[in-house]
Coordinates of C-alpha atoms in Angstrom, one line a residue:
X1 CA -83.6 15.7 -48.7
X2 CA -82.8 19.4 -48.8
X3 CA -79.2 20.7 -48.5
X4 CA -78.4 21.9 -45.1
X5 CA -78.0 25.7 -44.5
X6 CA -74.5 25.2 -42.8
X7 CA -72.0 27.9 -42.4
X8 CA -68.4 27.4 -43.1
X9 CA -67.5 25.7 -40.0
X10 CA -70.4 23.4 -40.0
X11 CA -69.5 22.4 -43.7
X12 CA -66.0 21.8 -42.8
X13 CA -67.0 19.6 -40.0
X14 CA -69.5 17.7 -42.1
X15 CA -66.8 17.0 -44.7
X16 CA -64.6 15.6 -41.8
X17 CA -67.4 13.3 -40.9
X18 CA -67.8 12.1 -44.2
X19 CA -64.3 10.6 -44.0
X20 CA -65.7 8.1 -41.5
X21 CA -68.4 6.7 -43.7
X22 CA -66.6 3.4 -44.4
X23 CA -65.3 2.9 -40.8
X24 CA -67.2 -0.3 -40.4
X25 CA -66.7 -1.7 -44.0
X26 CA -64.4 -4.7 -44.3
X27 CA -62.6 -6.0 -47.4
X28 CA -59.8 -5.1 -49.5
X29 CA -58.5 -1.6 -49.7
X30 CA -59.9 -1.5 -53.3
X31 CA -63.2 -2.8 -52.2
X32 CA -63.6 -0.2 -49.4
X33 CA -62.1 2.6 -51.5
X34 CA -64.8 1.9 -54.1
X35 CA -67.5 2.1 -51.4
X36 CA -66.4 5.2 -50.3
X37 CA -66.0 6.8 -53.8
X38 CA -69.7 5.9 -54.5
X39 CA -70.9 7.1 -51.1
X40 CA -69.2 10.6 -51.7
X41 CA -71.7 11.2 -54.5
X42 CA -72.9 14.8 -55.3
X43 CA -76.1 13.7 -53.6
X44 CA -74.3 12.9 -50.4
X45 CA -72.3 16.2 -50.4
X46 CA -75.4 18.2 -51.2
X47 CA -77.6 16.4 -48.4
X48 CA -75.0 16.4 -45.7
X49 CA -72.6 19.1 -46.5
X50 CA -74.2 21.8 -48.9
X51 CA -74.0 22.6 -52.5
X52 CA -70.9 23.2 -54.6
X53 CA -68.6 20.5 -53.1
X54 CA -66.7 17.8 -55.1
X55 CA -64.1 15.4 -54.4
X56 CA -60.7 16.3 -56.2
X57 CA -58.4 13.9 -54.8
X58 CA -59.1 10.4 -53.6
X59 CA -60.8 9.0 -51.7
X60 CA -57.9 6.8 -50.4
X61 CA -57.9 3.8 -48.2
X62 CA -54.8 2.4 -46.5
X63 CA -54.3 -0.9 -44.6
X64 CA -51.4 -1.6 -42.8
X65 CA -51.1 -5.4 -43.4
X66 CA -53.8 -6.6 -45.9
X67 CA -54.7 -10.1 -45.7
X68 CA -56.9 -11.6 -48.3
X69 CA -57.7 -14.6 -46.3
X70 CA -59.0 -12.2 -43.4
X71 CA -60.9 -9.2 -44.6
X72 CA -60.4 -6.2 -42.5
X73 CA -61.3 -2.6 -42.2
X74 CA -59.5 0.5 -43.1
X75 CA -56.5 1.7 -41.1
X76 CA -56.6 5.4 -42.7
X77 CA -59.2 7.0 -44.8
X78 CA -58.8 10.6 -46.5
X79 CA -59.9 12.6 -49.4
X80 CA -59.8 16.2 -50.6
X81 CA -62.7 18.1 -51.3
X82 CA -63.0 21.5 -53.4
X83 CA -65.5 24.7 -53.3
X84 CA -65.1 27.4 -55.8
X85 CA -66.6 30.0 -53.7
X86 CA -66.2 29.2 -49.8
X87 CA -66.0 31.9 -47.0
X88 CA -63.4 31.2 -44.2
X89 CA -62.9 34.7 -42.7
X90 CA -64.9 37.9 -43.3
X91 CA -67.3 37.9 -46.0
X92 CA -65.0 37.4 -49.0
X93 CA -65.6 34.1 -50.7
X94 CA -62.6 32.3 -52.3
X95 CA -62.0 28.8 -53.7
X96 CA -61.1 26.3 -50.9
X97 CA -59.6 22.8 -50.7
X98 CA -60.3 20.7 -47.7
X99 CA -58.1 17.7 -46.6
X100 CA -60.4 15.4 -44.6
X101 CA -59.1 12.6 -42.4
X102 CA -61.0 9.9 -40.8
X103 CA -60.9 8.8 -37.3
X104 CA -60.1 5.2 -35.9
X105 CA -62.2 2.7 -37.7
X106 CA -64.2 -0.3 -36.5
X107 CA -63.5 -1.4 -33.0
X108 CA -60.1 0.0 -32.8
X109 CA -58.2 -3.3 -33.4
X110 CA -56.4 -2.2 -36.6
X111 CA -53.0 -0.3 -37.0
X112 CA -54.8 2.9 -36.5
X113 CA -56.3 1.9 -33.1
X114 CA -53.4 -0.1 -31.6
X115 CA -50.6 2.0 -33.0
X116 CA -51.3 5.4 -34.4
X117 CA -53.6 6.4 -31.6
X118 CA -51.6 5.0 -28.7
X119 CA -47.8 4.8 -29.8
X120 CA -46.8 7.7 -27.5
X121 CA -44.0 6.1 -25.7
X122 CA -41.5 7.2 -28.3
X123 CA -41.4 10.5 -30.3
X124 CA -40.0 11.7 -33.6
X125 CA -37.7 15.0 -34.0
X126 CA -39.6 17.0 -36.4
X127 CA -36.4 19.0 -37.4
X128 CA -34.7 15.8 -38.4
X129 CA -37.7 14.3 -40.1
X130 CA -38.3 17.7 -42.2
X131 CA -34.9 19.6 -42.0
X132 CA -34.6 23.0 -43.1
X133 CA -34.2 23.5 -46.9
X134 CA -36.1 20.2 -47.5
X135 CA -36.8 19.8 -51.4
X136 CA -39.0 17.4 -53.3
X137 CA -42.7 16.4 -52.9
X138 CA -42.2 13.0 -51.1
X139 CA -42.5 13.1 -47.2
X140 CA -39.9 10.5 -46.0
X141 CA -40.7 8.0 -43.5
X142 CA -40.1 9.3 -39.7
X143 CA -37.6 7.8 -37.6
X144 CA -37.7 7.6 -33.7
X145 CA -35.8 10.0 -31.8
X146 CA -32.9 8.3 -30.0
X147 CA -32.3 10.9 -27.2
X148 CA -35.0 13.5 -27.2
X149 CA -34.5 16.8 -25.3
X150 CA -37.7 18.2 -24.2
X151 CA -36.2 21.0 -22.4
X152 CA -35.1 22.8 -25.6
X153 CA -36.8 24.3 -28.7
X154 CA -37.0 21.1 -30.8
X155 CA -40.5 20.1 -31.6
X156 CA -41.5 16.4 -31.1
X157 CA -44.6 14.5 -32.0
X158 CA -45.7 11.0 -30.9
X159 CA -44.4 8.2 -33.2
X160 CA -47.9 6.9 -33.8
X161 CA -49.0 10.3 -34.9
X162 CA -45.9 10.7 -37.2
X163 CA -46.7 7.3 -38.9
X164 CA -50.0 8.2 -39.6
X165 CA -49.0 11.7 -40.9
X166 CA -46.7 9.9 -43.1
X167 CA -49.3 7.5 -44.6
X168 CA -51.7 10.5 -45.2
X169 CA -48.9 12.6 -46.9
X170 CA -47.4 9.8 -48.7
X171 CA -49.7 7.1 -50.0
X172 CA -51.7 7.2 -53.2
X173 CA -55.2 5.8 -53.5
X174 CA -55.6 2.1 -54.4
X175 CA -55.7 1.7 -58.3
X176 CA -59.3 0.0 -59.0
X177 CA -60.1 -2.7 -61.6
X178 CA -56.5 -3.2 -62.5
X179 CA -56.0 0.4 -63.6
X180 CA -53.2 2.7 -62.6
X181 CA -54.0 5.2 -59.9
X182 CA -55.0 8.5 -61.4
X183 CA -53.8 10.2 -58.3
X184 CA -50.3 11.2 -56.8
X185 CA -49.9 11.4 -53.1
X186 CA -51.6 14.3 -51.2
X187 CA -48.0 15.9 -50.6
X188 CA -47.4 15.9 -54.5
X189 CA -51.0 16.9 -55.3
X190 CA -50.9 20.0 -52.9
X191 CA -47.4 21.1 -54.3
X192 CA -48.4 20.9 -57.9
X193 CA -52.0 21.8 -57.9
X194 CA -52.5 25.0 -60.0
X195 CA -55.0 27.1 -57.9
X196 CA -56.7 30.7 -58.4
X197 CA -55.2 33.7 -56.5
X198 CA -56.6 33.6 -52.8
X199 CA -57.4 29.9 -52.7
X200 CA -57.6 28.6 -49.1
X201 CA -56.5 25.0 -48.0
X202 CA -58.2 23.5 -44.8
X203 CA -57.1 20.4 -43.0
X204 CA -59.8 18.8 -40.7
X205 CA -60.5 15.4 -38.8
X206 CA -62.2 14.1 -35.9
X207 CA -60.6 12.2 -32.9
X208 CA -57.5 10.5 -34.5
X209 CA -58.0 12.5 -37.6
X210 CA -57.9 15.5 -35.0
X211 CA -54.4 14.7 -33.9
X212 CA -53.3 13.8 -37.5
X213 CA -54.6 17.1 -39.4
X214 CA -52.6 19.6 -37.5
X215 CA -49.5 17.5 -37.6
X216 CA -50.0 17.0 -41.5
X217 CA -50.6 20.7 -42.0
X218 CA -47.3 21.5 -39.9
X219 CA -45.3 18.9 -41.7
X220 CA -46.3 19.7 -45.4
X221 CA -45.9 23.5 -44.4
X222 CA -42.4 22.8 -42.9
X223 CA -41.4 20.9 -46.0
X224 CA -42.7 23.9 -48.2
X225 CA -45.2 22.2 -50.0
X226 CA -48.1 24.5 -49.3
X227 CA -47.0 27.8 -50.9
X228 CA -49.5 27.6 -53.7
X229 CA -52.3 28.5 -51.1
X230 CA -52.9 31.9 -49.7
X231 CA -54.1 30.9 -46.4
X232 CA -53.9 27.4 -44.7
X233 CA -56.2 26.8 -41.8
X234 CA -56.8 23.7 -39.5
X235 CA -60.2 22.5 -38.1
X236 CA -59.7 19.6 -35.7
X237 CA -62.4 18.2 -33.3
X238 CA -61.9 16.0 -30.3
X239 CA -58.2 15.4 -30.9
X240 CA -55.7 14.0 -28.4
X241 CA -52.4 15.8 -28.1
X242 CA -49.9 15.0 -30.8
X243 CA -46.7 16.6 -29.4
X244 CA -44.7 18.5 -26.8
X245 CA -44.6 22.0 -25.8
X246 CA -42.1 23.2 -28.5
X247 CA -44.4 21.4 -31.2
X248 CA -47.3 23.6 -29.6
X249 CA -45.2 26.7 -29.9
X250 CA -44.1 26.0 -33.4
X251 CA -47.6 25.1 -34.5
X252 CA -49.2 28.2 -33.0
X253 CA -46.7 30.5 -34.6
X254 CA -47.5 29.0 -38.2
X255 CA -51.2 28.7 -37.4
X256 CA -52.3 31.2 -34.9
X257 CA -55.5 30.8 -33.5
X258 CA -58.5 32.5 -34.8
X259 CA -60.9 32.0 -31.7
X260 CA -64.8 32.6 -31.9
X261 CA -65.9 36.1 -31.7
X262 CA -67.6 37.4 -28.6
X263 CA -70.9 35.7 -28.3
X264 CA -70.2 33.0 -31.0
X265 CA -70.2 29.3 -30.0
X266 CA -67.0 27.4 -29.3
X267 CA -67.0 25.6 -32.9
X268 CA -66.5 28.9 -34.6
X269 CA -62.8 29.0 -34.7
X270 CA -59.7 28.0 -36.9
X271 CA -56.6 26.4 -35.7
X272 CA -57.9 25.4 -32.3
X273 CA -58.9 22.0 -31.3
X274 CA -62.5 22.0 -30.5
X275 CA -63.0 20.0 -27.2
X276 CA -65.9 18.9 -25.2
X277 CA -64.6 19.2 -21.5
X278 CA -66.4 15.8 -20.9
X279 CA -64.7 14.0 -23.4
X280 CA -61.9 11.8 -22.4
X281 CA -59.9 11.5 -25.6
X282 CA -58.6 15.2 -25.6
X283 CA -57.4 15.0 -22.2
X284 CA -54.6 12.5 -23.5
X285 CA -51.8 12.8 -23.4
X286 CA -50.8 15.7 -21.0
X287 CA -50.1 14.7 -17.4
X288 CA -49.8 18.4 -15.9
X289 CA -52.8 19.4 -13.8
X290 CA -51.8 23.0 -14.6
X291 CA -53.6 22.2 -18.0
X292 CA -57.4 21.7 -18.1
X293 CA -57.0 18.9 -20.6
X294 CA -54.8 16.3 -18.7
X295 CA -55.2 12.7 -17.8
X296 CA -55.5 13.4 -14.0
X297 CA -59.1 14.5 -14.1
X298 CA -60.4 11.3 -15.8
X299 CA -61.5 9.4 -12.6
X300 CA -63.9 12.5 -11.8
X301 CA -64.7 13.8 -15.2
X302 CA -68.4 12.8 -14.9
X303 CA -68.7 13.6 -11.2
X304 CA -67.9 10.0 -10.0
X305 CA -66.1 9.4 -6.6
X306 CA -65.8 6.4 -4.3
X307 CA -69.1 7.3 -2.8
X308 CA -70.9 8.2 -6.1
X309 CA -70.8 5.6 -8.7
X310 CA -68.1 3.4 -7.3
X311 CA -67.7 1.2 -10.4
X312 CA -67.3 3.8 -12.9
X313 CA -65.1 5.7 -10.7
X314 CA -62.8 2.7 -10.2
X315 CA -62.8 1.9 -13.9
X316 CA -61.9 5.5 -14.8
X317 CA -59.1 5.4 -12.1
X318 CA -57.5 2.4 -13.6
X319 CA -57.8 3.8 -16.8
X320 CA -56.0 6.9 -15.9
X321 CA -53.2 4.9 -14.8
X322 CA -53.0 2.7 -18.0
X323 CA -52.9 6.2 -20.0
X324 CA -50.3 7.9 -17.8
X325 CA -47.5 5.4 -17.8
X326 CA -47.2 5.4 -21.9
X327 CA -47.8 9.2 -21.7
X328 CA -44.6 9.8 -19.8
X329 CA -42.6 6.9 -21.2
X330 CA -40.7 9.0 -23.8
X331 CA -38.9 11.2 -21.2
X332 CA -35.3 9.9 -21.4
X333 CA -34.4 10.0 -17.7
X334 CA -35.9 8.8 -14.6
X335 CA -38.2 9.9 -12.8
X336 CA -40.4 10.1 -15.9
X337 CA -42.0 13.5 -16.5
X338 CA -44.8 15.0 -18.6
X339 CA -44.1 15.0 -22.3
X340 CA -47.2 16.3 -24.0
X341 CA -49.1 19.6 -24.1
X342 CA -52.5 20.4 -25.6
X343 CA -52.7 22.3 -28.7
X344 CA -54.7 25.6 -28.2
X345 CA -58.3 24.6 -27.7
X346 CA -61.8 26.1 -27.9
X347 CA -63.7 24.3 -25.1
X348 CA -67.4 23.8 -24.7
X349 CA -69.2 21.4 -22.3
X350 CA -72.1 18.9 -23.3
X351 CA -73.5 19.5 -19.8
X352 CA -73.0 17.3 -16.6
X353 CA -75.8 14.8 -16.2
X354 CA -76.0 12.8 -13.2
X355 CA -73.0 10.6 -12.7
X356 CA -73.1 7.1 -14.2
X357 CA -73.5 4.4 -11.6
X358 CA -72.9 1.3 -14.0
X359 CA -70.2 0.3 -16.6
X360 CA -72.9 0.3 -19.3
X361 CA -74.0 4.0 -18.2
X362 CA -70.4 4.9 -18.3
X363 CA -69.9 3.4 -21.9
X364 CA -73.0 5.4 -22.9
X365 CA -71.7 8.7 -21.4
X366 CA -68.2 8.4 -23.0
X367 CA -69.5 7.6 -26.4
X368 CA -72.0 10.5 -26.4
X369 CA -69.3 13.0 -25.1
X370 CA -66.9 12.1 -27.8
X371 CA -69.4 11.8 -30.8
X372 CA -72.9 13.1 -30.5
X373 CA -72.0 16.0 -28.4
X374 CA -69.9 17.5 -31.2
X375 CA -72.7 17.0 -33.7
X376 CA -75.2 18.5 -31.3
X377 CA -72.7 21.8 -30.9
X378 CA -71.8 22.0 -34.5
X379 CA -74.9 20.9 -36.7
X380 CA -77.6 21.1 -34.0
X381 CA -79.2 18.5 -31.9
X382 CA -81.9 17.4 -34.5
X383 CA -79.4 16.8 -37.5
X384 CA -78.5 13.4 -38.8
X385 CA -75.8 12.4 -41.1
X386 CA -76.7 9.9 -43.8
X387 CA -75.1 6.6 -42.6
X388 CA -72.2 5.0 -44.4
X389 CA -72.6 2.0 -46.9
X390 CA -71.7 -0.5 -44.3
X391 CA -73.5 0.9 -41.2
X392 CA -76.0 -1.6 -39.5
X393 CA -77.5 1.0 -37.4
X394 CA -78.7 4.5 -38.9
X395 CA -77.4 6.5 -36.0
X396 CA -74.5 8.9 -36.1
X397 CA -72.9 7.4 -32.9
X398 CA -72.0 4.3 -34.6
X399 CA -69.4 6.2 -36.8
X400 CA -66.4 4.9 -35.3
X401 CA -63.8 7.0 -34.0
X402 CA -60.9 6.9 -31.5
X403 CA -62.7 6.1 -28.2
X404 CA -62.7 2.6 -29.4
X405 CA -59.7 1.4 -27.8
X406 CA -60.7 2.9 -24.4
X407 CA -63.9 1.5 -24.6
X408 CA -62.5 -2.0 -25.3
X409 CA -60.5 -1.7 -22.3
X410 CA -63.3 -0.6 -20.2
X411 CA -65.2 -3.7 -21.4
X412 CA -62.4 -6.0 -20.3
X413 CA -62.6 -4.9 -16.6
X414 CA -64.9 -6.6 -13.8
X415 CA -68.2 -5.2 -13.4
X416 CA -68.8 -6.6 -10.1
X417 CA -67.7 -4.0 -7.1
X418 CA -65.8 -6.5 -5.0
X419 CA -64.0 -7.9 -7.9
X420 CA -63.3 -4.6 -9.3
X421 CA -62.0 -3.2 -5.9
X422 CA -59.6 -6.2 -5.8
X423 CA -58.4 -5.5 -9.2
X424 CA -58.0 -1.9 -8.4
X425 CA -55.9 -2.8 -5.3
X426 CA -53.7 -5.1 -7.4
X427 CA -53.2 -2.6 -10.3
X428 CA -51.9 -0.1 -7.6
X429 CA -49.3 -2.3 -5.9

């Protein structure tokens, strides 16, 4: 298989995708980590990313509550790749490190899907978590803000996102074969790595990884751990909203958007969340209709209405209600108000096909809009990534990402119109 002729944005996305290779694997963290380590061979990187890349840290697998009696999948997966001559802006190649963070694994039943993705009802004060004058190379565990004030300038992120960020920053790879781990944490590695002048650092991830990578970049920068690098960039795709308006403002000051040049496709951007307007995930967790990405558009996102595809419309209406409630829960007083604001985004549309008429059609549309649509945009409609070591179907769409919890919920709803209508009425009482 020849190496793809990818530009810098495409290579960054392909590295992000590689972090999802073991999403369907189960076993101990060491077993899964060993599988990913072997999968990320020079052949894989050459054939799916491009020549010149190597893994210089990790990969790392983290499981929240490992149980030898019940093998599970990974909760977080991440690694760092390096290229000695990579162009990020202009035509001047420089060394580059890329921190690659996976999306939600498996069916979303792990800690990543049940907590990191959805624990938005509580928030963390970033100024308390990483205070001014922070020293050291160990990121502390975040604490829930007891009385958040969303009307001031204090930046807040969701508790789930903060825990995922803490894991990626602070956990080391599992030691294999009884040997001590040869890697420190990501935070210590990035602080202490000796790099050439002009070296770039990029954080990237898809879905859950796209909520974690901008937050991780911000936290490590706030902790003064990235000063070795001349330029730090972020490349998230399909991410949900990690924080409030003050976080967006603080992030944008530190990582100003570098949007696509005139005539370039939406994916050719740095420091913006690349968003398919028909993907439900990036519409979480904003509830203000003044922003294009907000939960209120979900019922009609595919053109459904009570007259056009009643079952999908009803399912999406119930889904919206299920997401809006936790999205507002962190607001300290009643009535609850909006908390989350989308990061700067570069938006494209995968095309509005005829509205879905059945639950199965809805699930297919949701999956395509969250996964394959991004591959089509960035890598091209004919490109296929090499499947991971535990893949049962050689298809990109079976790489698991953060839509899994939403799909699991959709599948739990009645698919008979009469029963669904009764369910909808009961939910709204």
